Amino acid sequence: KQEVTQIPAALSVPEGENLVLNCSFTDSAIYNLQWFRQDPGKGLTSLLLIQSSQREQTSGRLNASLDKSSGRSTLYIAASQPGDSATYLCAVQTGANNLFFGTGTRLTVIP
Amino acid sequence: KAGVTQTPRYLIKTRGQQVTLSCSPISGHRSVSWYQQTPGQGLQFLFEYFSETQRNKGNFPGRFSGRQFSNSRSEMNVSTLELGDSALYLCASSLAGGTGGRETQYFGPGTRLLVL
């Protein structure tokens, strides 16, 4: 059974710092890996999608990498801002729109 | 383009009752998935519908059911509510889903259900 783990569970950084969030999964038979952000009491916003054949994706200050063989992904956030404060979730797709989610990393960026 | 909408946003029910939640996908999207989010279990996949057919199902009891209409709108129903069903229920839509791995899922704001 697929299991997705995210480390750390919570992270506090001062504004302007670069940071890395980690995600690991146990079964490498995935179609893609996605990173989402969730603000308190809200739904999920898609940040990046990496197909299983890809190694990384970039969007603005965000860069996500995927190493399918080792079951790992990282989300790099450059020059963090207070508006980046949220919970970040990674998810792997294993079937027709069946996403397995990690437990998330709660990020706080201190002004 | 309007995003995914879910109604109602908040709901309070008592144990033993049943509840129906609604999800309207982004226009043109034909795949709708449902997820349950709780503090203890996190986000868990319930089921996915495409063209009015359930294509995939998570590991939830039969009290949880759903359907999709010809306009791609979807409903999920929970019968005989239990305290543990209190959660945020999220739906997500995508163009066609499937296993190509290229499509992003777009999530609605969720329905927060409290069972007393």
XYZ file of C-alpha atoms in Angstrom:
227
model
C 0.000 0.000 0.000
C 1.324 3.416 -0.940
C 2.487 5.576 1.967
C 3.569 9.184 1.632
C 5.638 10.890 4.328
C 6.560 14.526 4.660
C 9.377 15.923 6.746
C 9.441 18.172 8.669
C 5.886 18.371 9.995
C 6.347 22.056 10.783
C 8.917 24.658 9.858
C 9.465 28.281 10.895
C 11.860 30.476 8.945
C 12.620 34.208 8.778
C 11.533 36.066 5.669
C 13.986 35.879 2.794
C 15.374 32.439 3.584
C 15.493 29.637 1.039
C 13.971 26.389 2.252
C 13.420 22.769 1.263
C 10.445 20.558 2.020
C 10.782 16.805 1.700
C 8.386 14.117 0.555
C 8.962 10.373 0.319
C 6.747 7.586 -1.009
C 7.002 3.826 -0.725
C 5.781 2.574 -4.115
C 7.524 3.963 -7.194
C 4.677 2.917 -9.528
C 3.244 6.408 -9.807
C 1.896 8.470 -12.689
C 2.874 11.810 -11.232
C 3.714 13.670 -8.043
C 1.995 16.924 -7.197
C 2.658 19.637 -4.651
C -0.270 21.578 -3.223
C -0.649 24.366 -0.745
C -3.536 24.646 1.703
C -4.407 27.776 3.638
C -6.288 27.339 6.936
C -9.878 26.212 6.393
C -9.506 26.333 2.621
C -9.217 23.922 -0.258
C -6.011 22.937 -2.015
C -4.162 24.992 -4.607
C -2.002 23.117 -7.084
C 1.592 24.369 -7.185
C 3.536 21.958 -9.371
C 2.955 18.633 -11.133
C 5.864 16.386 -12.093
C 5.070 13.509 -14.411
C 6.744 10.196 -13.623
C 9.086 10.585 -16.610
C 10.250 14.056 -15.506
C 12.923 15.058 -13.008
C 11.831 18.556 -12.026
C 9.418 21.406 -12.567
C 9.745 25.105 -11.846
C 7.243 27.872 -11.305
C 8.481 31.259 -10.190
C 10.240 30.888 -6.838
C 9.258 27.220 -6.589
C 11.226 24.249 -7.849
C 10.213 20.641 -7.329
C 12.342 17.607 -8.070
C 11.417 13.950 -8.369
C 13.599 10.878 -7.945
C 11.146 8.083 -8.641
C 13.610 5.242 -8.120
C 14.408 6.346 -4.579
C 10.840 7.463 -3.833
C 11.705 11.066 -3.026
C 10.689 14.566 -3.974
C 11.736 17.965 -2.715
C 10.059 21.345 -2.971
C 12.481 24.251 -2.928
C 11.125 27.705 -2.101
C 13.457 30.598 -2.814
C 13.412 33.912 -0.944
C 10.485 33.006 1.272
C 7.786 35.582 2.005
C 5.134 35.811 4.753
C 2.512 35.040 2.093
C 4.121 31.635 1.652
C 2.872 30.633 5.103
C 0.563 27.649 4.609
C 0.514 23.876 4.787
C 2.293 22.212 1.882
C 1.104 18.782 0.783
C 2.636 16.368 -1.643
C 0.574 13.697 -3.356
C 1.282 10.849 -5.751
C -1.176 9.660 -8.363
C -1.448 5.895 -8.543
C -4.666 5.390 -10.509
C -7.356 7.268 -12.370
C -7.238 10.500 -10.360
C -6.496 8.601 -7.164
C -4.104 10.741 -5.146
C -2.276 9.536 -2.042
C -1.423 12.510 0.154
C 1.289 13.097 2.689
C 0.463 14.578 6.072
C 1.850 17.956 5.117
C 4.447 20.459 6.289
C 3.109 23.547 8.069
C 5.305 26.464 7.034
C 5.462 29.782 8.891
C 7.506 32.618 7.390
C 8.268 35.246 10.014
C 8.416 38.874 8.791
C -13.509 30.498 -15.776
C -15.280 29.699 -12.540
C -13.539 27.283 -10.189
C -14.846 24.182 -8.505
C -17.802 24.987 -6.277
C -19.101 22.959 -3.376
C -22.354 23.317 -1.479
C -23.106 23.662 1.305
C -19.926 25.049 2.840
C -20.848 24.093 6.396
C -23.194 21.474 7.741
C -24.149 20.219 11.176
C -25.870 16.850 11.517
C -26.561 14.381 14.285
C -25.534 10.751 14.473
C -27.689 8.430 12.427
C -28.768 11.066 9.918
C -27.732 11.114 6.307
C -26.179 13.933 4.305
C -25.724 14.854 0.647
C -22.917 17.110 -0.544
C -22.714 18.674 -3.978
C -19.813 19.528 -6.249
C -19.847 21.455 -9.526
C -16.635 20.991 -11.522
C -14.893 23.525 -13.703
C -16.721 23.879 -17.000
C -15.498 21.234 -19.436
C -14.042 18.980 -16.746
C -15.516 15.504 -16.756
C -13.636 13.824 -13.922
C -14.650 14.500 -10.326
C -12.903 13.046 -7.283
C -13.879 13.226 -3.620
C -11.575 13.317 -0.597
C -12.062 13.341 3.145
C -9.702 15.381 5.320
C -9.457 14.843 9.080
C -6.770 15.877 11.578
C -6.041 12.239 12.416
C -6.042 10.584 8.983
C -5.178 13.514 6.747
C -6.490 13.539 3.186
C -7.955 10.268 1.959
C -9.392 9.396 -1.425
C -13.067 8.435 -1.447
C -13.975 7.858 -5.108
C -13.699 9.234 -8.611
C -16.343 9.611 -11.307
C -16.001 10.081 -15.025
C -18.882 10.232 -17.496
C -21.389 9.245 -14.791
C -19.428 6.081 -13.917
C -17.441 5.393 -10.785
C -13.978 4.599 -12.026
C -12.038 4.290 -8.807
C -12.875 3.826 -5.146
C -10.942 4.261 -1.919
C -11.136 2.204 1.229
C -14.304 3.572 2.829
C -17.408 1.727 4.038
C -20.498 1.407 1.881
C -22.177 4.220 3.837
C -20.217 6.542 1.575
C -21.603 6.689 -1.940
C -21.647 9.076 -4.825
C -22.963 9.750 -8.260
C -22.314 11.969 -11.227
C -24.834 13.576 -13.502
C -24.708 14.103 -17.249
C -23.518 17.712 -16.736
C -20.562 16.329 -14.691
C -21.897 17.695 -11.400
C -21.399 15.194 -8.621
C -22.961 14.419 -5.297
C -21.724 12.320 -2.433
C -23.962 10.834 0.198
C -23.137 9.563 3.656
C -25.802 7.503 5.366
C -26.103 6.672 9.069
C -23.641 9.349 10.113
C -21.080 8.590 12.803
C -19.090 11.023 14.940
C -15.957 10.023 13.056
C -17.443 11.303 9.796
C -16.823 14.870 10.967
C -14.371 16.187 8.411
C -13.681 18.552 5.575
C -14.924 16.960 2.352
C -13.123 18.157 -0.739
C -13.933 17.548 -4.340
C -11.565 18.025 -7.233
C -12.067 18.114 -10.967
C -9.891 17.575 -14.000
C -10.451 17.333 -17.737
C -10.506 13.569 -18.087
C -8.380 12.133 -15.314
C -7.051 8.790 -16.330
C -3.565 7.464 -15.919
C -1.625 9.699 -18.283
C -0.292 11.638 -15.301
C -0.430 14.968 -17.078
C -3.503 16.521 -15.534
C -3.681 18.692 -12.478
C -6.654 18.315 -10.185
C -8.401 21.537 -9.177
C -9.916 21.510 -5.726
C -13.002 23.207 -4.389
C -13.136 25.009 -1.017
C -14.688 22.005 0.702
C -17.730 21.264 2.826
C -17.076 21.156 6.541
C -19.328 18.538 8.157
C -19.795 18.339 11.904
C -21.598 15.313 13.307
C -22.937 15.694 16.852
